[in-house]
């Protein structure tokens, strides 16, 4: 015969202060756990959203990032002739030959210098990135040193507003527009004309070629042709997979850090749950004896106290996830370990994070309440009743 669930829940509600304090400790642990996972997931989502499944990106063979890559002009021209590439409205191949370099800008918040990606673009660059829209100002004119900055750059760095100018490459670059790229990595970049930027940095080769395919299903054929051509010495990636790969190192670091911190904090939370449940057992010895006397088995008593501890953990889990959900409105800026450039993104609460956090809180409840539950189930009926 099982002890009713209401019995376990009612016992928690009668000890409101103790329950609130113990659940609060668990809530803080779950909050740290969920927040770390949300940070890693936000980074992943931001970089994945940066790419488009219909685009392919071509880099020099062996290059890990755009910054490291180099595609000679003749090689870039050869890539752009592939039949898998769609044609734009002007009848030309929808391919953008881009250069990518890093420059140092001063952060408004700290006054320190941080790396920012500056992307030399082609006329097709905006067509290939439909998520980008002009927020204010105007687009840079081709063949001029005009630039436009992403919304995150304008917000986070000094002298990055319309009407101001940035000095790099031994010249001044006037800012004529601010663009909004949503929750993508492009919001943390500066864009200008590739043919103006490359000579300023002493570059004779492009960094990458971005190609819009006629159909996403043509990617495998495009990749095989590019990588088999001995003239190119290049490799092709689906753009979404390329940017997701950029998040791998940072995401793993954040996850490991979060798990390590959570493991340390959870020990305290589980000790608190154990003390709370031991106290509950000590205060209900006659009650436990009565339950055993009227026919409830040791297993039923064990299950009842474990459920009580699990309810305690679940309360903490729900509270912790609720607190973490508020972080969804918070932006975070950090250095991308792959490119060493500044990247702005938001915490992202995914369904799997909610499920994992609640499961973790239940585990804390079970571990914290197991020994007290065992003690309750092993009590001698006669000895327990005598304490009544």
mmCIF file of C-alpha atoms in Angstrom:
data_model
loop_
_atom_site.group_PDB
_atom_site.id
_atom_site.type_symbol
_atom_site.label_atom_id
_atom_site.label_comp_id
_atom_site.label_asym_id
_atom_site.label_seq_id
_atom_site.Cartn_x
_atom_site.Cartn_y
_atom_site.Cartn_z
ATOM 1 C CA UNK A 1 0.000 0.000 0.000
ATOM 2 C CA UNK A 2 1.483 3.357 -1.069
ATOM 3 C CA UNK A 3 1.403 6.509 1.019
ATOM 4 C CA UNK A 4 -0.768 9.170 -0.749
ATOM 5 C CA UNK A 5 1.086 11.935 -2.583
ATOM 6 C CA UNK A 6 -0.892 14.505 -0.633
ATOM 7 C CA UNK A 7 0.828 13.329 2.551
ATOM 8 C CA UNK A 8 4.273 14.263 1.220
ATOM 9 C CA UNK A 9 3.119 17.602 -0.153
ATOM 10 C CA UNK A 10 1.180 18.537 3.001
ATOM 11 C CA UNK A 11 4.240 17.973 5.192
ATOM 12 C CA UNK A 12 6.223 20.458 3.116
ATOM 13 C CA UNK A 13 3.476 23.073 3.322
ATOM 14 C CA UNK A 14 3.339 22.839 7.117
ATOM 15 C CA UNK A 15 7.062 23.722 7.387
ATOM 16 C CA UNK A 16 6.935 26.770 5.130
ATOM 17 C CA UNK A 17 10.000 28.620 6.358
ATOM 18 C CA UNK A 18 12.283 25.577 6.300
ATOM 19 C CA UNK A 19 10.883 24.539 2.925
ATOM 20 C CA UNK A 20 11.389 28.028 1.479
ATOM 21 C CA UNK A 21 14.986 28.293 2.710
ATOM 22 C CA UNK A 22 15.989 24.838 1.432
ATOM 23 C CA UNK A 23 14.176 25.277 -1.890
ATOM 24 C CA UNK A 24 15.763 28.714 -2.214
ATOM 25 C CA UNK A 25 19.245 27.214 -1.930
ATOM 26 C CA UNK A 26 18.398 24.687 -4.622
ATOM 27 C CA UNK A 27 16.888 27.468 -6.754
ATOM 28 C CA UNK A 28 20.183 29.370 -6.749
ATOM 29 C CA UNK A 29 22.069 26.264 -7.870
ATOM 30 C CA UNK A 30 19.563 25.604 -10.653
ATOM 31 C CA UNK A 31 19.764 29.276 -11.634
ATOM 32 C CA UNK A 32 23.560 29.050 -12.089
ATOM 33 C CA UNK A 33 23.195 25.770 -13.995
ATOM 34 C CA UNK A 34 20.467 27.080 -16.324
ATOM 35 C CA UNK A 35 22.157 30.467 -16.833
ATOM 36 C CA UNK A 36 25.390 28.833 -17.992
ATOM 37 C CA UNK A 37 23.562 26.585 -20.433
ATOM 38 C CA UNK A 38 21.539 29.582 -21.668
ATOM 39 C CA UNK A 39 24.755 31.502 -22.282
ATOM 40 C CA UNK A 40 26.238 28.652 -24.332
ATOM 41 C CA UNK A 41 22.965 28.150 -26.220
ATOM 42 C CA UNK A 42 22.660 31.883 -26.900
ATOM 43 C CA UNK A 43 26.139 31.878 -28.409
ATOM 44 C CA UNK A 44 25.274 28.868 -30.570
ATOM 45 C CA UNK A 45 21.977 30.328 -31.761
ATOM 46 C CA UNK A 46 23.577 33.671 -32.593
ATOM 47 C CA UNK A 47 26.279 32.113 -34.743
ATOM 48 C CA UNK A 48 23.946 29.605 -36.401
ATOM 49 C CA UNK A 49 21.518 32.423 -37.249
ATOM 50 C CA UNK A 50 24.430 34.286 -38.846
ATOM 51 C CA UNK A 51 24.508 31.757 -41.669
ATOM 52 C CA UNK A 52 21.916 30.817 -44.261
ATOM 53 C CA UNK A 53 21.252 27.193 -45.302
ATOM 54 C CA UNK A 54 21.125 28.304 -48.926
ATOM 55 C CA UNK A 55 24.630 29.798 -48.837
ATOM 56 C CA UNK A 56 28.012 28.130 -49.114
ATOM 57 C CA UNK A 57 31.235 29.649 -47.847
ATOM 58 C CA UNK A 58 34.589 28.879 -49.480
ATOM 59 C CA UNK A 59 37.835 29.213 -47.491
ATOM 60 C CA UNK A 60 41.451 28.320 -48.100
ATOM 61 C CA UNK A 61 42.044 24.647 -47.326
ATOM 62 C CA UNK A 62 43.007 24.120 -43.681
ATOM 63 C CA UNK A 63 41.728 27.504 -42.496
ATOM 64 C CA UNK A 64 39.735 27.451 -39.262
ATOM 65 C CA UNK A 65 38.270 30.948 -39.599
ATOM 66 C CA UNK A 66 37.667 33.683 -42.161
ATOM 67 C CA UNK A 67 40.463 35.755 -40.610
ATOM 68 C CA UNK A 68 43.003 32.998 -41.328
ATOM 69 C CA UNK A 69 41.779 32.303 -44.852
ATOM 70 C CA UNK A 70 43.064 33.699 -48.152
ATOM 71 C CA UNK A 71 41.542 33.241 -51.614
ATOM 72 C CA UNK A 72 43.479 34.715 -54.527
ATOM 73 C CA UNK A 73 41.534 36.846 -57.001
ATOM 74 C CA UNK A 74 41.831 34.268 -59.785
ATOM 75 C CA UNK A 75 40.672 31.522 -57.451
ATOM 76 C CA UNK A 76 37.709 33.605 -56.288
ATOM 77 C CA UNK A 77 36.753 34.293 -59.900
ATOM 78 C CA UNK A 78 36.889 30.559 -60.672
ATOM 79 C CA UNK A 79 34.632 29.736 -57.699
ATOM 80 C CA UNK A 80 32.076 32.303 -58.894
ATOM 81 C CA UNK A 81 31.699 30.495 -62.246
ATOM 82 C CA UNK A 82 30.307 27.290 -60.702
ATOM 83 C CA UNK A 83 26.920 26.357 -62.254
ATOM 84 C CA UNK A 84 25.436 25.547 -58.817
ATOM 85 C CA UNK A 85 25.473 29.262 -57.945
ATOM 86 C CA UNK A 86 22.257 31.220 -58.437
ATOM 87 C CA UNK A 87 22.068 34.326 -60.608
ATOM 88 C CA UNK A 88 21.168 37.718 -59.174
ATOM 89 C CA UNK A 89 18.749 40.247 -60.619
ATOM 90 C CA UNK A 90 21.562 41.708 -62.735
ATOM 91 C CA UNK A 91 22.250 38.325 -64.338
ATOM 92 C CA UNK A 92 25.556 37.883 -62.528
ATOM 93 C CA UNK A 93 26.485 34.999 -60.248
ATOM 94 C CA UNK A 94 25.201 35.554 -56.703
ATOM 95 C CA UNK A 95 28.669 35.338 -55.163
ATOM 96 C CA UNK A 96 30.380 37.797 -52.833
ATOM 97 C CA UNK A 97 34.165 37.994 -52.598
ATOM 98 C CA UNK A 98 34.849 39.303 -49.111
ATOM 99 C CA UNK A 99 37.839 40.236 -46.981
ATOM 100 C CA UNK A 100 37.793 39.844 -43.195
ATOM 101 C CA UNK A 101 40.268 41.467 -40.805
ATOM 102 C CA UNK A 102 40.334 42.526 -37.163
ATOM 103 C CA UNK A 103 40.785 46.049 -35.837
ATOM 104 C CA UNK A 104 40.981 47.325 -32.272
ATOM 105 C CA UNK A 105 38.285 49.695 -30.975
ATOM 106 C CA UNK A 106 37.721 51.226 -27.546
ATOM 107 C CA UNK A 107 34.784 49.847 -25.549
ATOM 108 C CA UNK A 108 32.489 52.432 -23.989
ATOM 109 C CA UNK A 109 31.938 50.378 -20.834
ATOM 110 C CA UNK A 110 35.576 49.734 -19.888
ATOM 111 C CA UNK A 111 37.710 52.105 -21.973
ATOM 112 C CA UNK A 112 39.775 49.104 -23.042
ATOM 113 C CA UNK A 113 40.527 48.003 -26.587
ATOM 114 C CA UNK A 114 38.748 44.989 -28.038
ATOM 115 C CA UNK A 115 38.906 43.353 -31.465
ATOM 116 C CA UNK A 116 36.106 43.939 -33.946
ATOM 117 C CA UNK A 117 35.614 42.249 -37.313
ATOM 118 C CA UNK A 118 35.644 44.564 -40.321
ATOM 119 C CA UNK A 119 34.245 42.916 -43.421
ATOM 120 C CA UNK A 120 35.058 44.073 -46.901
ATOM 121 C CA UNK A 121 31.924 43.380 -48.916
ATOM 122 C CA UNK A 122 30.782 43.077 -52.514
ATOM 123 C CA UNK A 123 27.486 44.185 -54.141
ATOM 124 C CA UNK A 124 26.028 40.691 -53.575
ATOM 125 C CA UNK A 125 26.819 40.647 -49.839
ATOM 126 C CA UNK A 126 23.553 42.258 -48.743
ATOM 127 C CA UNK A 127 21.493 40.103 -51.102
ATOM 128 C CA UNK A 128 23.043 36.981 -49.578
ATOM 129 C CA UNK A 129 22.226 38.196 -46.025
ATOM 130 C CA UNK A 130 18.516 39.094 -46.080
ATOM 131 C CA UNK A 131 18.493 39.311 -42.257
ATOM 132 C CA UNK A 132 20.427 42.570 -42.472
ATOM 133 C CA UNK A 133 18.471 45.829 -42.709
ATOM 134 C CA UNK A 134 19.565 49.435 -42.563
ATOM 135 C CA UNK A 135 18.539 50.852 -39.168
ATOM 136 C CA UNK A 136 19.615 54.449 -39.743
ATOM 137 C CA UNK A 137 21.660 56.501 -42.178
ATOM 138 C CA UNK A 138 22.428 55.100 -45.616
ATOM 139 C CA UNK A 139 24.469 52.394 -47.286
ATOM 140 C CA UNK A 140 28.132 53.108 -48.097
ATOM 141 C CA UNK A 141 28.722 54.107 -51.703
ATOM 142 C CA UNK A 142 30.834 51.583 -53.672
ATOM 143 C CA UNK A 143 34.356 52.781 -54.442
ATOM 144 C CA UNK A 144 34.499 55.114 -51.422
ATOM 145 C CA UNK A 145 35.980 54.720 -47.909
ATOM 146 C CA UNK A 146 32.523 54.975 -46.332
ATOM 147 C CA UNK A 147 31.553 52.276 -43.840
ATOM 148 C CA UNK A 148 28.502 51.165 -41.873
ATOM 149 C CA UNK A 149 28.561 49.577 -38.424
ATOM 150 C CA UNK A 150 26.451 46.884 -36.797
ATOM 151 C CA UNK A 151 24.011 47.885 -34.057
ATOM 152 C CA UNK A 152 26.078 46.098 -31.373
ATOM 153 C CA UNK A 153 29.219 47.973 -32.447
ATOM 154 C CA UNK A 154 27.437 51.341 -32.411
ATOM 155 C CA UNK A 155 26.091 50.593 -28.937
ATOM 156 C CA UNK A 156 29.247 49.189 -27.383
ATOM 157 C CA UNK A 157 32.185 51.097 -28.875
ATOM 158 C CA UNK A 158 33.378 54.709 -28.826
ATOM 159 C CA UNK A 159 33.238 56.912 -31.955
ATOM 160 C CA UNK A 160 31.015 54.412 -33.768
ATOM 161 C CA UNK A 161 27.969 56.599 -34.465
ATOM 162 C CA UNK A 162 26.758 58.075 -37.747
ATOM 163 C CA UNK A 163 28.697 61.226 -38.596
ATOM 164 C CA UNK A 164 31.794 60.057 -36.739
ATOM 165 C CA UNK A 165 34.747 58.310 -38.305
ATOM 166 C CA UNK A 166 37.125 55.517 -37.389
ATOM 167 C CA UNK A 167 40.836 55.614 -38.111
ATOM 168 C CA UNK A 168 42.540 52.428 -39.240
ATOM 169 C CA UNK A 169 44.628 51.376 -42.206
ATOM 170 C CA UNK A 170 46.364 54.808 -42.109
ATOM 171 C CA UNK A 171 43.201 56.702 -43.129
ATOM 172 C CA UNK A 172 39.844 57.950 -41.874
ATOM 173 C CA UNK A 173 36.683 55.947 -42.585
ATOM 174 C CA UNK A 174 33.454 57.965 -42.197
ATOM 175 C CA UNK A 175 30.434 56.137 -40.757
ATOM 176 C CA UNK A 176 27.344 56.726 -42.893
ATOM 177 C CA UNK A 177 24.972 54.018 -41.623
ATOM 178 C CA UNK A 178 24.051 51.634 -38.831
ATOM 179 C CA UNK A 179 22.632 48.239 -39.744
ATOM 180 C CA UNK A 180 20.594 45.819 -37.684
ATOM 181 C CA UNK A 181 21.330 42.128 -38.216
ATOM 182 C CA UNK A 182 19.024 40.851 -35.476
ATOM 183 C CA UNK A 183 20.432 38.203 -33.167
ATOM 184 C CA UNK A 184 23.319 37.307 -35.480
ATOM 185 C CA UNK A 185 27.066 37.768 -35.387
ATOM 186 C CA UNK A 186 26.909 40.375 -38.160
ATOM 187 C CA UNK A 187 25.595 42.916 -35.621
ATOM 188 C CA UNK A 188 29.094 42.893 -34.114
ATOM 189 C CA UNK A 189 30.827 43.749 -37.410
ATOM 190 C CA UNK A 190 31.756 46.777 -39.533
ATOM 191 C CA UNK A 191 31.120 46.668 -43.279
ATOM 192 C CA UNK A 192 32.770 48.556 -46.120
ATOM 193 C CA UNK A 193 33.844 48.152 -49.741
ATOM 194 C CA UNK A 194 36.293 45.230 -50.078
ATOM 195 C CA UNK A 195 38.231 46.938 -52.861
ATOM 196 C CA UNK A 196 38.814 49.937 -50.573
ATOM 197 C CA UNK A 197 39.626 47.970 -47.438
ATOM 198 C CA UNK A 198 42.006 45.414 -48.916
ATOM 199 C CA UNK A 199 44.679 47.932 -50.082
ATOM 200 C CA UNK A 200 44.415 49.755 -46.735
ATOM 201 C CA UNK A 201 45.450 46.576 -44.946
ATOM 202 C CA UNK A 202 47.987 45.512 -47.568
ATOM 203 C CA UNK A 203 45.854 42.585 -48.678
ATOM 204 C CA UNK A 204 46.012 41.265 -52.227
ATOM 205 C CA UNK A 205 43.701 38.314 -51.704
ATOM 206 C CA UNK A 206 40.140 37.923 -50.490
ATOM 207 C CA UNK A 207 39.393 36.006 -47.301
ATOM 208 C CA UNK A 208 36.336 34.064 -48.447
ATOM 209 C CA UNK A 209 33.791 33.655 -51.198
ATOM 210 C CA UNK A 210 30.140 33.418 -50.169
ATOM 211 C CA UNK A 211 27.927 31.798 -52.795
ATOM 212 C CA UNK A 212 24.142 31.676 -52.935
ATOM 213 C CA UNK A 213 23.187 28.279 -54.343
ATOM 214 C CA UNK A 214 20.328 27.782 -56.800
ATOM 215 C CA UNK A 215 18.988 25.148 -54.391
ATOM 216 C CA UNK A 216 20.241 24.134 -50.912
ATOM 217 C CA UNK A 217 20.382 20.533 -52.137
ATOM 218 C CA UNK A 218 23.153 21.448 -54.591
ATOM 219 C CA UNK A 219 25.630 22.029 -51.764
ATOM 220 C CA UNK A 220 27.202 18.554 -51.931
ATOM 221 C CA UNK A 221 27.878 18.892 -55.656
ATOM 222 C CA UNK A 222 29.303 22.385 -55.153
ATOM 223 C CA UNK A 223 31.519 21.231 -52.279
ATOM 224 C CA UNK A 224 32.822 18.232 -54.228
ATOM 225 C CA UNK A 225 33.657 20.354 -57.286
ATOM 226 C CA UNK A 226 35.411 23.089 -55.302
ATOM 227 C CA UNK A 227 37.508 20.717 -53.212
ATOM 228 C CA UNK A 228 38.425 18.540 -56.215
ATOM 229 C CA UNK A 229 39.729 21.500 -58.278
ATOM 230 C CA UNK A 230 43.542 21.589 -57.808
ATOM 231 C CA UNK A 231 43.671 25.270 -58.829
ATOM 232 C CA UNK A 232 41.638 26.394 -55.839
ATOM 233 C CA UNK A 233 43.203 24.626 -52.839
ATOM 234 C CA UNK A 234 39.974 25.464 -51.018
ATOM 235 C CA UNK A 235 37.209 23.860 -49.011
ATOM 236 C CA UNK A 236 33.502 24.613 -48.900
ATOM 237 C CA UNK A 237 31.153 24.694 -45.929
ATOM 238 C CA UNK A 238 27.450 25.160 -45.659
ATOM 239 C CA UNK A 239 27.269 28.624 -44.100
ATOM 240 C CA UNK A 240 25.104 27.551 -41.147
ATOM 241 C CA UNK A 241 27.484 24.710 -40.244
ATOM 242 C CA UNK A 242 30.527 26.967 -40.587
ATOM 243 C CA UNK A 243 29.195 29.501 -38.072
ATOM 244 C CA UNK A 244 27.945 26.783 -35.734
ATOM 245 C CA UNK A 245 31.466 25.350 -35.749
ATOM 246 C CA UNK A 246 32.773 28.765 -34.665
ATOM 247 C CA UNK A 247 30.786 28.439 -31.433
ATOM 248 C CA UNK A 248 32.078 24.975 -30.494
ATOM 249 C CA UNK A 249 35.146 25.954 -28.448
ATOM 250 C CA UNK A 250 33.452 28.766 -26.521
ATOM 251 C CA UNK A 251 30.306 26.728 -25.968
ATOM 252 C CA UNK A 252 32.276 23.795 -24.548
ATOM 253 C CA UNK A 253 34.235 26.119 -22.263
ATOM 254 C CA UNK A 254 31.065 27.710 -20.898
ATOM 255 C CA UNK A 255 29.395 24.336 -20.416
ATOM 256 C CA UNK A 256 32.368 22.849 -18.558
ATOM 257 C CA UNK A 257 32.686 25.968 -16.398
ATOM 258 C CA UNK A 258 28.975 25.910 -15.597
ATOM 259 C CA UNK A 259 28.940 22.221 -14.723
ATOM 260 C CA UNK A 260 31.997 22.642 -12.465
ATOM 261 C CA UNK A 261 30.454 25.582 -10.601
ATOM 262 C CA UNK A 262 27.116 23.823 -10.336
ATOM 263 C CA UNK A 263 28.736 20.666 -8.952
ATOM 264 C CA UNK A 264 30.382 22.705 -6.185
ATOM 265 C CA UNK A 265 27.249 24.668 -5.313
ATOM 266 C CA UNK A 266 24.984 21.626 -5.511
ATOM 267 C CA UNK A 267 26.899 19.927 -2.685
ATOM 268 C CA UNK A 268 25.773 22.677 -0.338
ATOM 269 C CA UNK A 269 22.202 22.512 -1.606
ATOM 270 C CA UNK A 270 22.033 18.735 -1.172
ATOM 271 C CA UNK A 271 23.503 18.968 2.339
ATOM 272 C CA UNK A 272 20.803 21.520 3.133
ATOM 273 C CA UNK A 273 18.126 19.171 1.804
ATOM 274 C CA UNK A 274 19.571 16.304 3.835
ATOM 275 C CA UNK A 275 19.498 18.360 7.047
ATOM 276 C CA UNK A 276 15.941 19.475 6.328
ATOM 277 C CA UNK A 277 14.745 15.925 5.735
ATOM 278 C CA UNK A 278 16.595 14.547 8.783
ATOM 279 C CA UNK A 279 14.838 17.211 10.844
ATOM 280 C CA UNK A 280 11.499 16.213 9.343
ATOM 281 C CA UNK A 281 12.122 12.550 10.199
ATOM 282 C CA UNK A 282 13.151 13.404 13.786
ATOM 283 C CA UNK A 283 10.015 15.465 14.351
ATOM 284 C CA UNK A 284 7.670 12.798 12.965
ATOM 285 C CA UNK A 285 8.916 9.611 14.638
ATOM 286 C CA UNK A 286 5.529 8.775 16.264
ATOM 287 C CA UNK A 287 3.786 9.556 12.990
ATOM 288 C CA UNK A 288 6.090 7.168 11.126
ATOM 289 C CA UNK A 289 5.423 4.506 13.753
ATOM 290 C CA UNK A 290 1.670 4.974 13.280
ATOM 291 C CA UNK A 291 1.980 4.617 9.508
ATOM 292 C CA UNK A 292 3.898 1.374 9.955
ATOM 293 C CA UNK A 293 1.369 0.115 12.522
ATOM 294 C CA UNK A 294 -1.624 0.606 10.204
ATOM 295 C CA UNK A 295 0.019 -1.398 7.427
ATOM 296 C CA UNK A 296 2.289 0.813 5.351
ATOM 297 C CA UNK A 297 5.463 -1.044 4.370
ATOM 298 C CA UNK A 298 9.062 0.107 4.730
ATOM 299 C CA UNK A 299 9.153 0.671 0.982
ATOM 300 C CA UNK A 300 6.099 2.922 1.145
ATOM 301 C CA UNK A 301 7.662 5.017 3.912
ATOM 302 C CA UNK A 302 10.903 5.253 1.928
ATOM 303 C CA UNK A 303 9.001 6.328 -1.204
ATOM 304 C CA UNK A 304 6.949 8.910 0.720
ATOM 305 C CA UNK A 305 9.989 10.662 2.154
ATOM 306 C CA UNK A 306 11.829 10.504 -1.168
ATOM 307 C CA UNK A 307 8.808 12.093 -2.871
ATOM 308 C CA UNK A 308 8.808 14.801 -0.227
ATOM 309 C CA UNK A 309 12.453 15.534 -0.959
ATOM 310 C CA UNK A 310 11.790 15.452 -4.705
ATOM 311 C CA UNK A 311 8.944 17.940 -4.286
ATOM 312 C CA UNK A 312 11.408 20.134 -2.392
ATOM 313 C CA UNK A 313 13.918 19.864 -5.257
ATOM 314 C CA UNK A 314 11.219 20.525 -7.860
ATOM 315 C CA UNK A 315 10.127 23.696 -6.061
ATOM 316 C CA UNK A 316 13.720 24.895 -6.167
ATOM 317 C CA UNK A 317 14.012 23.888 -9.813
ATOM 318 C CA UNK A 318 10.911 25.779 -10.905
ATOM 319 C CA UNK A 319 12.053 28.876 -8.990
ATOM 320 C CA UNK A 320 15.568 28.631 -10.436
ATOM 321 C CA UNK A 321 14.340 28.257 -14.011
ATOM 322 C CA UNK A 322 11.954 31.160 -13.453
ATOM 323 C CA UNK A 323 14.832 33.372 -12.336
ATOM 324 C CA UNK A 324 16.960 32.235 -15.271
ATOM 325 C CA UNK A 325 14.144 33.001 -17.720
ATOM 326 C CA UNK A 326 14.539 36.679 -16.857
ATOM 327 C CA UNK A 327 18.032 36.568 -18.359
ATOM 328 C CA UNK A 328 16.486 36.100 -21.825
ATOM 329 C CA UNK A 329 16.217 39.891 -22.009
ATOM 330 C CA UNK A 330 19.892 40.442 -21.153
ATOM 331 C CA UNK A 331 22.595 40.933 -23.789
ATOM 332 C CA UNK A 332 26.101 39.659 -23.188
ATOM 333 C CA UNK A 333 29.343 40.552 -24.910
ATOM 334 C CA UNK A 334 32.463 38.407 -24.949
ATOM 335 C CA UNK A 335 35.440 37.408 -27.067
ATOM 336 C CA UNK A 336 34.901 34.628 -29.573
ATOM 337 C CA UNK A 337 37.742 32.164 -28.889
ATOM 338 C CA UNK A 338 37.898 31.173 -32.566
ATOM 339 C CA UNK A 339 38.292 34.638 -34.097
ATOM 340 C CA UNK A 340 39.359 36.647 -30.998
ATOM 341 C CA UNK A 341 36.810 39.296 -31.931
ATOM 342 C CA UNK A 342 34.048 40.854 -29.839
ATOM 343 C CA UNK A 343 30.679 39.125 -30.164
ATOM 344 C CA UNK A 344 27.387 40.299 -28.690
ATOM 345 C CA UNK A 345 24.576 37.828 -28.014
ATOM 346 C CA UNK A 346 21.684 37.086 -25.640
ATOM 347 C CA UNK A 347 20.953 34.337 -23.150
ATOM 348 C CA UNK A 348 18.650 31.786 -24.807
ATOM 349 C CA UNK A 349 16.247 29.582 -22.833
ATOM 350 C CA UNK A 350 15.547 26.467 -24.898
ATOM 351 C CA UNK A 351 13.046 23.724 -23.924
ATOM 352 C CA UNK A 352 15.862 21.217 -23.412
ATOM 353 C CA UNK A 353 17.487 23.569 -20.877
ATOM 354 C CA UNK A 354 14.229 23.769 -18.890
ATOM 355 C CA UNK A 355 13.887 19.974 -18.910
ATOM 356 C CA UNK A 356 17.524 19.391 -17.954
ATOM 357 C CA UNK A 357 17.400 21.971 -15.155
ATOM 358 C CA UNK A 358 14.230 20.470 -13.645
ATOM 359 C CA UNK A 359 15.707 16.968 -13.919
ATOM 360 C CA UNK A 360 18.840 18.223 -12.154
ATOM 361 C CA UNK A 361 16.742 19.698 -9.344
ATOM 362 C CA UNK A 362 14.946 16.366 -8.916
ATOM 363 C CA UNK A 363 18.293 14.566 -8.715
ATOM 364 C CA UNK A 364 19.408 16.978 -5.991
ATOM 365 C CA UNK A 365 16.181 16.246 -4.136
ATOM 366 C CA UNK A 366 16.656 12.473 -4.399
ATOM 367 C CA UNK A 367 20.315 12.565 -3.329
ATOM 368 C CA UNK A 368 19.618 14.972 -0.480
ATOM 369 C CA UNK A 369 16.645 13.027 0.825
ATOM 370 C CA UNK A 370 17.804 9.448 0.330
ATOM 371 C CA UNK A 371 19.579 8.855 3.667
ATOM 372 C CA UNK A 372 16.827 10.479 5.758
ATOM 373 C CA UNK A 373 14.240 8.416 3.859
ATOM 374 C CA UNK A 374 16.193 5.225 4.551
ATOM 375 C CA UNK A 375 16.351 6.132 8.250
ATOM 376 C CA UNK A 376 12.590 6.707 8.337
ATOM 377 C CA UNK A 377 11.851 3.390 6.620
ATOM 378 C CA UNK A 378 14.062 1.399 9.032
ATOM 379 C CA UNK A 379 12.485 2.684 12.229
ATOM 380 C CA UNK A 380 11.238 0.062 14.668
ATOM 381 C CA UNK A 381 7.454 0.292 15.030
ATOM 382 C CA UNK A 382 7.362 -0.195 18.800
ATOM 383 C CA UNK A 383 10.249 2.216 19.496
ATOM 384 C CA UNK A 384 8.680 4.858 17.276
ATOM 385 C CA UNK A 385 5.265 4.583 18.940
ATOM 386 C CA UNK A 386 6.813 4.869 22.410
ATOM 387 C CA UNK A 387 8.122 8.328 21.518
ATOM 388 C CA UNK A 388 4.587 9.519 20.909
#
